[in-house]
């Protein structure tokens, strides 16, 4: 057990610099040791703090805590043990109230009590390494709806483990988990965290999450955890006026108490300028990687961390600095971690390194891809599909690095909040129609063949319809009903990751959109790596409801080009046209600025992928 006088653990200067001379255990919250449990809490406006729990019959008179100075209170309870419930009883003037520990690693529920938790775990054999960024395919998932063993209860980590073979067969290799910090109730998307250090009890709690991560690693999956630092709560929030103090009818010590408190989710934006709050968020980010062995973080809506309005120039410099500090230290301590920003403002500075003034994220969700691609495939009339907008979406990048963007046609945000799954947007009356199937696949195929880090949303490979709802789990009967669509996604992912050694151009940075036919709604592009012409891949996408024979397209070189993928194949769906398509021989005739030309046949809304034989 480490011994020190400082309650903090980071390299950033704390507002609580003066410490008591007495040697104490380091850390915050409940700190188990061989003779009992030590406790530390930050409550700068408290007149008195006691720890209450199963170990003292919940009596506030038994274990008063010592004021260490600078707002920290410390106490040691001999004989207290892991698994026991506890809270802090705080007195401020004539008020006395109980609070759940902000650093509680386990709670009974969002309005229950903290549980003394032993963070140790047997990680033997867990030596997983994150793939290179150009070799990643992300699968965004929600534990409560991904798989349920009991239709009346939300899914759990244990339930999700049972479906890992499905994901292994699909071919994705990074699981991005929607937030699992303890939230109000048992049903939620997770973006209303009540206790950011505790793992949702309805999902199984902290040990079950560690079991899930270890099993995911054993199956070959990295795990990226979604975290919410742009606001807390707003419900079931013991952080609210935690020690009884507040200003302007606001939230107290953990929150801004002026106009900066306001977010679309309530008046609960953390005070990024207060050292103890910065430490609280820093410690939480580090916990996921250090204690739970996750391989990265996805920050929810960073625009509301770095600005007040989320869209304006009303910057919160303290929020920007906090992200820089966390990302810098995580990248140094966990060099292969993936740090993802959801900002959606097309801001290059998010993915610039911190020593150049950037926020230091690895990559960011790319609004410049998802919105024009969805717009193109969801148009009712072919004539309204904008091929130049599609071209711009394919080519967009940040800081001249394509892997600094995550590209997708479905995410939890894009299939809810007034929007639906792509098949339902295309054909609300019949989302299993031929048009709905083909055009939703068209959008997904572009995400899996364009440069960037591709991402799928859970159930996309099963042609899930309607909208995302935390009460509506995935219908796994669709795995058989749409096994062809699942095979289509599997084939695309294998090509994207060059599993057969024939499509290494799809791993490259480069794209050359050489053919844009706005009139006939056909686009073609070449994907390649650095100085690797033998690895070139040609992709053609037809955005119109018509077939073609003898359609001329430029190719990078003359010779035989093998058809690797045809989305119109009837083996994927009986609704597809199954236009006769084959390998092609490109002739030495210049076209589209390239040295060779091939004559192609393809079906309605088809995507073709060619590479050299």
Coordinates of C-alpha atoms in Angstrom, one line a residue:
X1 CA 0.0 0.0 0.0
X2 CA 1.5 3.3 -1.0
X3 CA 1.9 6.0 1.6
X4 CA 1.9 9.7 1.0
X5 CA 0.5 13.0 2.1
X6 CA -1.1 14.2 -1.2
X7 CA -4.7 13.2 -2.1
X8 CA -4.1 13.9 -5.8
X9 CA -2.2 11.8 -8.2
X10 CA -1.4 13.8 -11.4
X11 CA 1.3 16.0 -12.8
X12 CA -1.0 19.0 -13.1
X13 CA -0.7 21.5 -10.2
X14 CA -3.6 21.1 -7.8
X15 CA -5.5 23.9 -6.1
X16 CA -5.0 21.9 -2.9
X17 CA -1.2 22.3 -2.6
X18 CA -0.9 22.5 1.2
X19 CA -1.1 19.1 2.9
X20 CA -1.3 18.0 6.5
X21 CA 1.9 16.7 7.9
X22 CA 0.3 13.4 9.0
X23 CA 1.1 10.5 6.7
X24 CA -2.0 9.0 5.1
X25 CA -3.0 6.7 2.4
X26 CA -3.2 8.3 -1.1
X27 CA -6.3 8.4 -3.2
X28 CA -9.9 9.5 -3.1
X29 CA -13.1 7.8 -2.0
X30 CA -12.8 4.4 -0.3
X31 CA -9.3 3.0 0.0
X32 CA -9.2 -0.5 1.3
X33 CA -6.2 -1.8 3.2
X34 CA -5.3 -4.8 5.2
X35 CA -6.8 -3.5 8.5
X36 CA -9.8 -1.6 7.2
X37 CA -10.8 1.1 4.8
X38 CA -9.6 4.7 4.6
X39 CA -11.8 7.4 3.1
X40 CA -11.2 10.8 1.6
X41 CA -13.6 13.3 0.2
X42 CA -13.5 16.9 -1.1
X43 CA -16.1 19.1 0.6
X44 CA -14.6 22.5 1.1
X45 CA -17.7 24.2 2.6
X46 CA -18.5 21.5 5.1
X47 CA -18.3 22.2 8.8
X48 CA -18.2 18.5 9.6
X49 CA -18.0 15.2 7.6
X50 CA -18.5 11.7 8.9
X51 CA -18.4 8.4 7.0
X52 CA -21.4 6.2 7.6
X53 CA -22.0 2.6 6.5
X54 CA -22.6 -1.0 7.3
X55 CA -19.5 -0.9 9.5
X56 CA -21.1 1.6 12.0
X57 CA -24.8 1.0 11.7
X58 CA -25.0 4.1 9.5
X59 CA -24.3 6.3 12.5
X60 CA -22.9 9.8 11.9
X61 CA -21.5 9.9 15.4
X62 CA -19.0 7.1 15.1
X63 CA -16.4 8.0 12.5
X64 CA -15.9 11.8 12.1
X65 CA -13.4 12.7 9.4
X66 CA -10.4 15.0 9.9
X67 CA -10.2 18.3 8.0
X68 CA -6.9 18.0 6.1
X69 CA -7.1 21.6 4.8
X70 CA -8.0 22.9 1.4
X71 CA -11.4 21.3 1.5
X72 CA -10.3 17.6 1.9
X73 CA -11.5 15.4 4.7
X74 CA -9.9 12.1 5.7
X75 CA -10.8 9.2 8.0
X76 CA -9.8 5.6 8.6
X77 CA -12.2 2.9 9.7
X78 CA -10.5 -0.1 11.3
X79 CA -12.4 -3.3 10.5
X80 CA -14.4 -1.8 7.5
X81 CA -14.3 -4.2 4.6
X82 CA -14.7 -4.6 0.9
X83 CA -18.4 -5.1 -0.1
X84 CA -19.8 -2.9 2.7
X85 CA -22.1 0.0 1.9
X86 CA -21.1 3.6 2.8
X87 CA -21.9 7.3 2.3
X88 CA -20.6 10.6 3.6
X89 CA -22.7 12.5 6.1
X90 CA -22.0 16.2 5.6
X91 CA -22.9 19.2 7.9
X92 CA -23.0 22.7 6.5
X93 CA -24.4 25.2 9.0
X94 CA -27.8 23.9 10.1
X95 CA -28.0 21.4 7.2
X96 CA -27.0 17.8 7.6
X97 CA -27.4 15.4 4.6
X98 CA -25.9 12.2 3.2
X99 CA -24.1 12.0 -0.1
X100 CA -22.8 9.1 -2.2
X101 CA -19.0 9.2 -2.7
X102 CA -18.2 11.0 -5.9
X103 CA -15.3 8.6 -6.4
X104 CA -17.4 5.5 -5.5
X105 CA -16.2 2.6 -7.8
X106 CA -19.4 0.7 -7.2
X107 CA -22.9 1.7 -6.1
X108 CA -26.1 -0.3 -5.4
X109 CA -27.9 2.0 -7.9
X110 CA -27.9 5.7 -8.8
X111 CA -29.8 6.8 -5.7
X112 CA -28.6 4.0 -3.4
X113 CA -25.2 3.8 -1.6
X114 CA -21.6 3.4 -2.4
X115 CA -20.0 0.0 -2.0
X116 CA -16.4 -0.4 -0.8
X117 CA -14.8 -1.9 -3.9
X118 CA -11.5 -3.8 -4.4
X119 CA -10.1 -2.7 -7.7
X120 CA -7.8 -5.7 -8.0
X121 CA -8.5 -8.2 -10.8
X122 CA -6.7 -11.2 -12.5
X123 CA -5.6 -9.8 -15.8
X124 CA -3.1 -12.6 -16.4
X125 CA -2.9 -13.3 -20.1
X126 CA -4.4 -10.0 -21.2
X127 CA -1.8 -8.7 -23.5
X128 CA -4.0 -7.3 -26.2
X129 CA -2.6 -4.6 -28.6
X130 CA -4.6 -2.0 -30.5
X131 CA -4.4 -2.4 -34.3
X132 CA -2.9 0.4 -36.4
X133 CA -5.4 3.1 -37.1
X134 CA -5.7 2.2 -40.8
X135 CA -6.5 -1.4 -39.8
X136 CA -9.5 -0.5 -37.5
X137 CA -13.2 -1.1 -38.1
X138 CA -15.3 0.1 -35.2
X139 CA -18.6 -1.3 -34.0
X140 CA -20.6 1.0 -31.8
X141 CA -22.8 -0.8 -29.4
X142 CA -25.1 -0.3 -26.4
X143 CA -24.9 -2.9 -23.7
X144 CA -28.5 -2.6 -22.6
X145 CA -29.9 -3.4 -26.1
X146 CA -27.2 -5.4 -27.9
X147 CA -28.4 -8.7 -26.5
X148 CA -30.8 -9.5 -23.7
X149 CA -31.1 -13.0 -22.2
X150 CA -34.3 -11.7 -20.4
X151 CA -36.6 -9.6 -22.5
X152 CA -37.8 -7.8 -19.4
X153 CA -34.3 -6.8 -18.3
X154 CA -31.7 -4.6 -20.0
X155 CA -28.8 -6.5 -21.5
X156 CA -25.7 -7.1 -19.4
X157 CA -21.9 -7.5 -20.0
X158 CA -22.4 -11.2 -19.6
X159 CA -25.1 -11.2 -22.3
X160 CA -22.9 -9.2 -24.6
X161 CA -20.0 -11.7 -24.2
X162 CA -22.4 -14.4 -25.6
X163 CA -22.6 -12.5 -28.9
X164 CA -18.9 -11.9 -29.3
X165 CA -18.6 -14.8 -31.8
X166 CA -21.1 -13.0 -34.1
X167 CA -18.9 -9.9 -34.1
X168 CA -15.8 -12.0 -34.6
X169 CA -17.4 -13.6 -37.7
X170 CA -18.4 -10.1 -38.9
X171 CA -14.8 -9.0 -38.8
X172 CA -14.9 -5.8 -36.8
X173 CA -12.0 -5.3 -34.4
X174 CA -12.9 -2.3 -32.1
X175 CA -16.0 -2.3 -29.9
X176 CA -17.0 1.3 -29.0
X177 CA -19.3 1.0 -25.9
X178 CA -21.9 3.6 -25.3
X179 CA -21.5 5.0 -21.7
X180 CA -21.7 2.5 -18.8
X181 CA -21.1 4.9 -15.9
X182 CA -24.0 4.6 -13.4
X183 CA -27.0 6.4 -14.7
X184 CA -30.5 7.1 -13.4
X185 CA -32.7 4.0 -13.7
X186 CA -31.9 0.8 -15.6
X187 CA -32.8 2.0 -19.1
X188 CA -30.8 4.8 -20.7
X189 CA -28.4 5.6 -23.6
X190 CA -25.9 6.3 -20.9
X191 CA -25.4 10.0 -21.6
X192 CA -26.8 11.0 -18.2
X193 CA -24.1 9.9 -15.8
X194 CA -24.9 10.1 -12.1
X195 CA -21.7 8.5 -10.8
X196 CA -18.9 8.6 -13.3
X197 CA -16.6 6.2 -11.4
X198 CA -19.2 3.5 -10.8
X199 CA -20.2 1.0 -13.5
X200 CA -23.9 0.6 -14.2
X201 CA -25.3 -1.9 -11.8
X202 CA -28.0 -3.1 -14.2
X203 CA -25.2 -4.1 -16.6
X204 CA -23.4 -6.1 -14.0
X205 CA -21.1 -3.6 -12.3
X206 CA -17.3 -3.2 -12.4
X207 CA -16.2 -6.8 -12.2
X208 CA -18.5 -7.8 -15.0
X209 CA -17.1 -5.0 -17.1
X210 CA -13.6 -6.3 -16.5
X211 CA -14.8 -9.8 -17.5
X212 CA -16.2 -8.3 -20.7
X213 CA -13.0 -6.4 -21.6
X214 CA -10.9 -9.5 -20.9
X215 CA -13.1 -11.7 -23.1
X216 CA -13.3 -9.0 -25.8
X217 CA -9.5 -8.9 -25.9
X218 CA -9.4 -12.7 -26.0
X219 CA -11.6 -12.6 -29.1
X220 CA -9.4 -10.0 -30.8
X221 CA -11.4 -6.9 -30.0
X222 CA -10.2 -3.6 -28.6
X223 CA -12.6 -1.8 -26.4
X224 CA -13.2 2.0 -26.5
X225 CA -15.3 3.5 -23.7
X226 CA -17.6 6.4 -24.3
X227 CA -17.3 9.1 -21.6
X228 CA -19.4 12.1 -20.8
X229 CA -17.6 15.1 -19.5
X230 CA -19.6 17.9 -21.1
X231 CA -22.3 17.6 -18.4
X232 CA -23.2 15.4 -15.6
X233 CA -26.6 14.0 -14.8
X234 CA -28.9 15.9 -14.7
X235 CA -30.9 13.5 -12.5
X236 CA -30.0 11.4 -9.5
X237 CA -27.0 13.6 -9.1
X238 CA -25.4 13.6 -5.6
X239 CA -22.8 16.0 -7.0
X240 CA -25.4 18.7 -7.1
X241 CA -24.6 21.1 -4.2
X242 CA -22.5 18.3 -2.9
X243 CA -21.4 20.1 0.3
X244 CA -24.4 22.4 0.6
X245 CA -22.8 25.4 -1.1
X246 CA -23.9 27.1 -4.4
X247 CA -24.1 30.5 -6.0
X248 CA -26.8 31.9 -8.3
X249 CA -29.1 29.0 -7.7
X250 CA -26.6 26.8 -9.5
X251 CA -25.0 23.4 -8.8
X252 CA -22.2 24.1 -6.3
X253 CA -18.6 23.0 -6.2
X254 CA -18.5 20.5 -9.1
X255 CA -20.2 22.9 -11.5
X256 CA -19.9 26.3 -13.0
X257 CA -22.1 28.7 -11.0
X258 CA -22.5 31.3 -13.7
X259 CA -23.7 31.4 -17.3
X260 CA -21.2 28.7 -18.3
X261 CA -23.2 26.1 -16.4
X262 CA -25.9 25.9 -19.2
X263 CA -25.9 23.0 -21.6
X264 CA -28.7 21.3 -23.7
X265 CA -28.9 18.7 -20.9
X266 CA -29.3 21.0 -17.9
X267 CA -27.3 23.4 -15.8
X268 CA -24.7 20.8 -15.1
X269 CA -21.5 21.7 -17.0
X270 CA -18.5 20.8 -14.8
X271 CA -16.3 23.7 -13.6
X272 CA -13.2 23.0 -15.8
X273 CA -11.3 25.8 -14.1
X274 CA -11.4 24.4 -10.6
X275 CA -8.4 22.2 -9.8
X276 CA -10.3 19.6 -7.9
X277 CA -12.9 19.2 -10.6
X278 CA -10.2 18.9 -13.3
X279 CA -8.6 16.2 -11.1
X280 CA -11.9 14.4 -10.7
X281 CA -12.3 14.2 -14.5
X282 CA -8.7 13.4 -15.2
X283 CA -8.7 10.6 -12.6
X284 CA -11.9 9.2 -14.2
X285 CA -10.4 9.1 -17.7
X286 CA -7.3 7.4 -16.5
X287 CA -9.3 4.9 -14.5
X288 CA -10.9 3.3 -17.6
X289 CA -7.5 2.6 -19.2
X290 CA -5.6 1.7 -16.0
X291 CA -8.1 -0.3 -14.0
X292 CA -10.4 -1.6 -16.7
X293 CA -7.8 -2.1 -19.5
X294 CA -9.9 -0.4 -22.1
X295 CA -8.0 0.6 -25.2
X296 CA -9.3 4.1 -25.6
X297 CA -11.9 6.7 -24.9
X298 CA -14.6 8.4 -27.1
X299 CA -15.5 11.8 -25.6
X300 CA -19.1 12.8 -26.0
X301 CA -19.8 16.1 -27.7
X302 CA -16.5 17.9 -27.0
X303 CA -18.0 21.1 -28.6
X304 CA -19.7 21.6 -25.2
X305 CA -16.4 21.2 -23.3
X306 CA -14.5 23.7 -25.4
X307 CA -17.4 26.3 -26.0
X308 CA -20.5 27.4 -24.1
X309 CA -22.9 27.1 -27.0
X310 CA -21.4 24.2 -28.8
X311 CA -21.4 26.0 -32.1
X312 CA -20.0 29.5 -31.5
X313 CA -16.8 31.2 -30.7
X314 CA -17.7 31.5 -27.0
X315 CA -14.7 29.5 -26.0
X316 CA -14.1 27.8 -22.6
X317 CA -10.3 27.8 -22.6
X318 CA -10.2 25.8 -19.4
X319 CA -12.2 23.0 -21.1
X320 CA -9.7 22.9 -24.0
X321 CA -6.8 22.8 -21.6
X322 CA -8.4 20.0 -19.6
X323 CA -8.7 17.8 -22.8
X324 CA -5.1 18.6 -23.7
X325 CA -3.9 17.6 -20.3
X326 CA -5.8 14.3 -20.2
X327 CA -5.0 13.3 -23.8
X328 CA -1.3 14.2 -23.4
X329 CA -0.9 12.0 -20.4
X330 CA -3.0 9.1 -21.7
X331 CA -1.1 9.1 -24.9
X332 CA 2.2 9.0 -23.0
X333 CA 1.1 6.3 -20.5
X334 CA -0.9 4.2 -23.0
X335 CA 0.9 4.8 -26.4
X336 CA -1.5 2.7 -28.5
X337 CA -4.8 4.1 -27.0
X338 CA -7.4 5.5 -29.4
X339 CA -8.8 8.9 -28.3
X340 CA -11.9 9.8 -30.3
X341 CA -13.7 13.2 -30.2
X342 CA -17.3 13.6 -31.1
X343 CA -17.4 17.3 -32.0
X344 CA -19.1 17.4 -35.4
X345 CA -17.8 21.0 -36.1
X346 CA -15.1 19.9 -38.6
X347 CA -12.4 21.4 -36.4
X348 CA -8.8 20.5 -37.4
X349 CA -7.5 21.6 -34.0
X350 CA -9.1 18.7 -32.2
X351 CA -6.7 16.2 -33.8
X352 CA -3.6 18.3 -33.9
X353 CA -1.0 17.3 -31.2
X354 CA -1.1 19.2 -27.9
X355 CA 2.4 20.6 -28.4
X356 CA 1.1 22.4 -31.5
X357 CA -1.9 23.8 -29.7
X358 CA -4.3 21.0 -30.5
X359 CA -6.5 18.9 -28.2
X360 CA -4.5 15.8 -29.0
X361 CA -7.2 13.4 -30.1
X362 CA -6.3 10.5 -32.3
X363 CA -9.4 11.0 -34.5
X364 CA -12.9 12.5 -34.6
X365 CA -16.3 11.7 -35.9
X366 CA -16.7 13.3 -39.3
X367 CA -19.8 15.2 -40.0
X368 CA -18.4 16.0 -43.4
X369 CA -18.9 12.4 -44.4
X370 CA -22.1 11.2 -42.7
X371 CA -24.4 14.0 -43.6
X372 CA -23.8 14.3 -47.4
X373 CA -23.7 10.5 -47.8
X374 CA -27.0 10.0 -46.0
X375 CA -28.4 12.9 -47.9
X376 CA -27.4 11.3 -51.2
X377 CA -28.9 7.9 -50.5
X378 CA -32.0 9.1 -48.8
X379 CA -33.2 11.3 -51.6
X380 CA -36.4 10.0 -53.2
X381 CA -35.5 11.1 -56.7
X382 CA -32.2 10.0 -58.3
X383 CA -31.9 13.4 -60.0
X384 CA -31.4 15.0 -56.6
X385 CA -28.4 13.0 -55.6
X386 CA -25.4 15.3 -55.6
X387 CA -22.3 13.5 -56.8
X388 CA -20.0 16.4 -56.1
X389 CA -21.1 16.4 -52.5
X390 CA -20.4 12.7 -52.4
X391 CA -17.0 13.4 -53.9
X392 CA -16.2 16.0 -51.2
X393 CA -17.3 13.6 -48.5
X394 CA -15.0 10.9 -49.8
X395 CA -12.0 13.2 -49.9
X396 CA -12.4 15.1 -46.6
X397 CA -9.7 14.8 -44.0
X398 CA -8.1 16.6 -41.1
X399 CA -4.6 17.9 -41.0
X400 CA -3.9 15.9 -44.3
X401 CA -4.4 12.6 -42.4
X402 CA -7.4 10.5 -43.4
X403 CA -7.2 8.4 -40.3
X404 CA -8.0 11.5 -38.2
X405 CA -11.7 10.9 -39.1
X406 CA -14.2 8.3 -38.2
X407 CA -16.7 7.7 -41.1
X408 CA -20.1 6.1 -40.9
X409 CA -23.7 6.1 -42.1
X410 CA -25.2 5.1 -38.8
X411 CA -24.4 6.0 -35.2
X412 CA -26.6 6.3 -32.1
X413 CA -27.1 10.0 -32.9
X414 CA -27.9 9.5 -36.6
X415 CA -30.5 6.8 -35.9
X416 CA -32.5 8.6 -33.2
X417 CA -33.4 12.2 -32.1
X418 CA -35.9 12.5 -34.9
X419 CA -33.9 10.3 -37.4
X420 CA -34.1 6.6 -38.2
X421 CA -32.0 3.8 -39.5
X422 CA -31.0 4.4 -43.1
X423 CA -33.4 1.7 -44.5
X424 CA -36.3 3.4 -42.7
X425 CA -35.3 6.8 -43.9
X426 CA -35.2 5.5 -47.4
X427 CA -38.6 3.7 -47.2
X428 CA -40.5 4.3 -44.0
X429 CA -43.4 2.1 -45.1
X430 CA -41.2 -0.9 -46.1
X431 CA -37.6 -0.6 -44.9
X432 CA -36.9 -4.1 -46.2
X433 CA -37.7 -3.1 -49.8
X434 CA -35.1 -3.5 -52.6
X435 CA -34.4 0.3 -52.7
X436 CA -34.0 0.5 -48.9
X437 CA -31.6 -2.5 -48.8
X438 CA -29.6 -1.4 -51.8
X439 CA -29.1 2.3 -50.9
X440 CA -28.4 1.6 -47.2
X441 CA -25.8 -0.8 -48.3
X442 CA -24.4 1.8 -50.8
X443 CA -23.9 4.2 -47.9
X444 CA -22.2 1.6 -45.7
X445 CA -20.0 0.4 -48.6
X446 CA -18.6 3.9 -49.1
X447 CA -17.8 4.1 -45.4
X448 CA -15.9 0.8 -45.7
X449 CA -14.0 1.8 -48.9
X450 CA -13.2 5.5 -48.3
X451 CA -10.1 6.6 -46.4
X452 CA -10.7 7.0 -42.7
X453 CA -11.6 4.8 -39.8
X454 CA -15.0 3.1 -40.7
X455 CA -17.6 2.5 -38.1
X456 CA -20.9 0.5 -38.0
X457 CA -23.7 0.9 -35.5
X458 CA -25.1 -2.2 -33.8
X459 CA -27.5 -4.2 -35.9
X460 CA -26.6 -2.4 -39.1
X461 CA -25.3 -5.7 -40.5
X462 CA -28.8 -7.1 -39.8
X463 CA -30.6 -4.4 -41.6
X464 CA -32.2 -3.1 -38.4
X465 CA -34.9 -0.6 -39.1
X466 CA -36.9 2.1 -37.2
X467 CA -34.8 4.1 -34.7
X468 CA -32.6 3.4 -31.8
X469 CA -34.5 3.1 -28.5
X470 CA -33.0 1.9 -25.2
X471 CA -36.2 -0.2 -24.6
X472 CA -35.9 -2.0 -27.9
X473 CA -33.1 -4.7 -28.2
X474 CA -31.7 -6.0 -31.4
X475 CA -33.9 -8.7 -33.0
X476 CA -31.4 -11.5 -33.4
X477 CA -33.9 -13.4 -35.6
X478 CA -32.7 -11.0 -38.3
X479 CA -29.3 -12.7 -38.3
X480 CA -30.9 -15.6 -40.2
X481 CA -33.5 -13.5 -42.1
X482 CA -30.8 -11.2 -43.4
X483 CA -27.8 -13.6 -43.4
X484 CA -26.9 -12.4 -46.9
X485 CA -26.7 -8.8 -45.8
X486 CA -24.5 -9.9 -42.9
X487 CA -22.3 -11.7 -45.4
X488 CA -22.1 -8.5 -47.5
X489 CA -20.8 -6.6 -44.5
X490 CA -18.4 -9.4 -43.7
X491 CA -17.0 -9.4 -47.2
X492 CA -16.6 -5.6 -47.3
X493 CA -14.8 -5.6 -43.9
X494 CA -12.4 -8.4 -45.1
X495 CA -11.7 -6.3 -48.2
X496 CA -11.3 -3.1 -46.1
X497 CA -8.7 -4.9 -43.8
X498 CA -7.0 -6.7 -46.7
X499 CA -7.6 -10.1 -45.2
X500 CA -7.0 -11.9 -48.5
X501 CA -3.9 -9.8 -49.4
X502 CA -5.6 -8.5 -52.5
X503 CA -6.9 -5.0 -51.5
X504 CA -4.1 -3.3 -49.6
X505 CA -5.0 0.0 -51.3
X506 CA -8.0 0.2 -49.0
X507 CA -5.6 0.4 -46.1
X508 CA -3.9 3.4 -47.6
X509 CA -4.3 7.2 -47.0
X510 CA -4.9 8.2 -50.6
X511 CA -8.0 8.6 -52.7
X512 CA -8.3 9.9 -56.2
X513 CA -11.9 10.5 -57.3
X514 CA -11.3 10.4 -61.0
X515 CA -14.8 9.9 -62.3
X516 CA -17.8 12.0 -61.3
X517 CA -20.9 11.6 -63.6
X518 CA -23.4 14.0 -62.2
X519 CA -25.9 13.4 -65.0
X520 CA -26.0 9.6 -64.7
X521 CA -25.2 9.5 -60.9
X522 CA -22.0 7.4 -61.1
X523 CA -18.8 8.0 -59.2
X524 CA -15.5 6.1 -59.2
X525 CA -12.3 6.4 -57.3
X526 CA -8.9 4.8 -56.8
X527 CA -7.6 3.9 -53.3
X528 CA -3.9 3.5 -52.7
X529 CA -1.1 3.7 -50.3
X530 CA 2.2 5.5 -50.7
X531 CA 4.0 4.6 -54.0
X532 CA 2.2 1.2 -54.2
X533 CA 0.6 1.1 -57.6
X534 CA 0.3 -2.7 -57.5
X535 CA -2.0 -2.3 -54.5
X536 CA -4.4 0.1 -56.2
X537 CA -8.1 -0.6 -55.7
X538 CA -10.8 0.8 -57.9
X539 CA -14.3 1.4 -56.5
X540 CA -17.4 2.3 -58.5
X541 CA -20.7 3.4 -57.0
X542 CA -23.9 3.7 -58.9
X543 CA -26.4 6.2 -57.3
X544 CA -29.1 5.6 -59.9
X545 CA -31.9 3.0 -60.3
X546 CA -30.6 1.7 -63.7
X547 CA -28.2 -0.9 -65.0
X548 CA -25.3 -0.4 -67.3
X549 CA -23.5 -2.4 -69.9
X550 CA -20.2 -1.2 -71.5
X551 CA -19.8 1.8 -69.1
X552 CA -16.4 3.3 -69.6
X553 CA -14.3 4.2 -66.6
X554 CA -10.6 5.2 -66.3
X555 CA -8.3 2.7 -64.6
X556 CA -4.8 3.3 -63.1
X557 CA -3.1 0.7 -65.4
X558 CA -3.9 -1.6 -68.3
X559 CA -4.3 -5.3 -67.8
X560 CA -6.5 -7.7 -65.9
X561 CA -8.5 -6.4 -62.9
X562 CA -10.4 -8.8 -60.8
X563 CA -13.8 -8.2 -59.4
X564 CA -13.6 -8.5 -55.6
X565 CA -17.0 -7.3 -54.6
X566 CA -20.4 -6.7 -56.2
X567 CA -23.1 -5.4 -53.8
X568 CA -25.8 -6.3 -56.4
X569 CA -25.1 -10.1 -56.1
X570 CA -28.3 -12.0 -55.4
X571 CA -26.5 -14.1 -52.8
X572 CA -26.6 -11.1 -50.6
X573 CA -30.4 -10.5 -51.1
X574 CA -33.1 -11.9 -53.2
X575 CA -34.2 -8.3 -53.7
X576 CA -31.1 -7.5 -55.6
X577 CA -30.9 -7.4 -59.5
X578 CA -27.9 -9.8 -59.8
X579 CA -26.7 -8.0 -62.9
X580 CA -24.0 -10.1 -64.6
X581 CA -20.7 -8.6 -63.6
X582 CA -17.2 -10.0 -64.1
X583 CA -13.5 -9.2 -64.1
X584 CA -12.4 -6.6 -66.6
X585 CA -9.4 -6.0 -68.9
X586 CA -8.4 -2.4 -69.0
X587 CA -7.0 -1.2 -72.3
X588 CA -4.2 1.4 -72.8
X589 CA -6.6 4.2 -73.6
X590 CA -6.5 7.4 -71.5
X591 CA -9.7 8.2 -69.7
X592 CA -10.6 10.3 -66.6
X593 CA -7.0 11.4 -66.4
X594 CA -5.8 7.8 -66.0
X595 CA -3.8 5.8 -68.5
X596 CA -6.3 3.0 -69.1
X597 CA -10.0 2.4 -69.7
X598 CA -12.3 -0.5 -68.8
X599 CA -15.8 -1.3 -69.9
X600 CA -18.0 -2.2 -66.9
X601 CA -21.4 -3.7 -66.3
X602 CA -23.3 -3.0 -63.1
X603 CA -26.7 -3.0 -61.6
X604 CA -28.9 -0.4 -59.9
X605 CA -27.4 1.2 -56.8
X606 CA -24.4 -1.2 -57.1
X607 CA -21.0 -0.9 -55.6
X608 CA -18.1 -2.7 -57.3
X609 CA -14.6 -3.2 -56.1
X610 CA -11.7 -4.2 -58.4
X611 CA -8.0 -4.9 -57.7
X612 CA -5.2 -6.4 -59.7
X613 CA -5.3 -10.2 -60.1

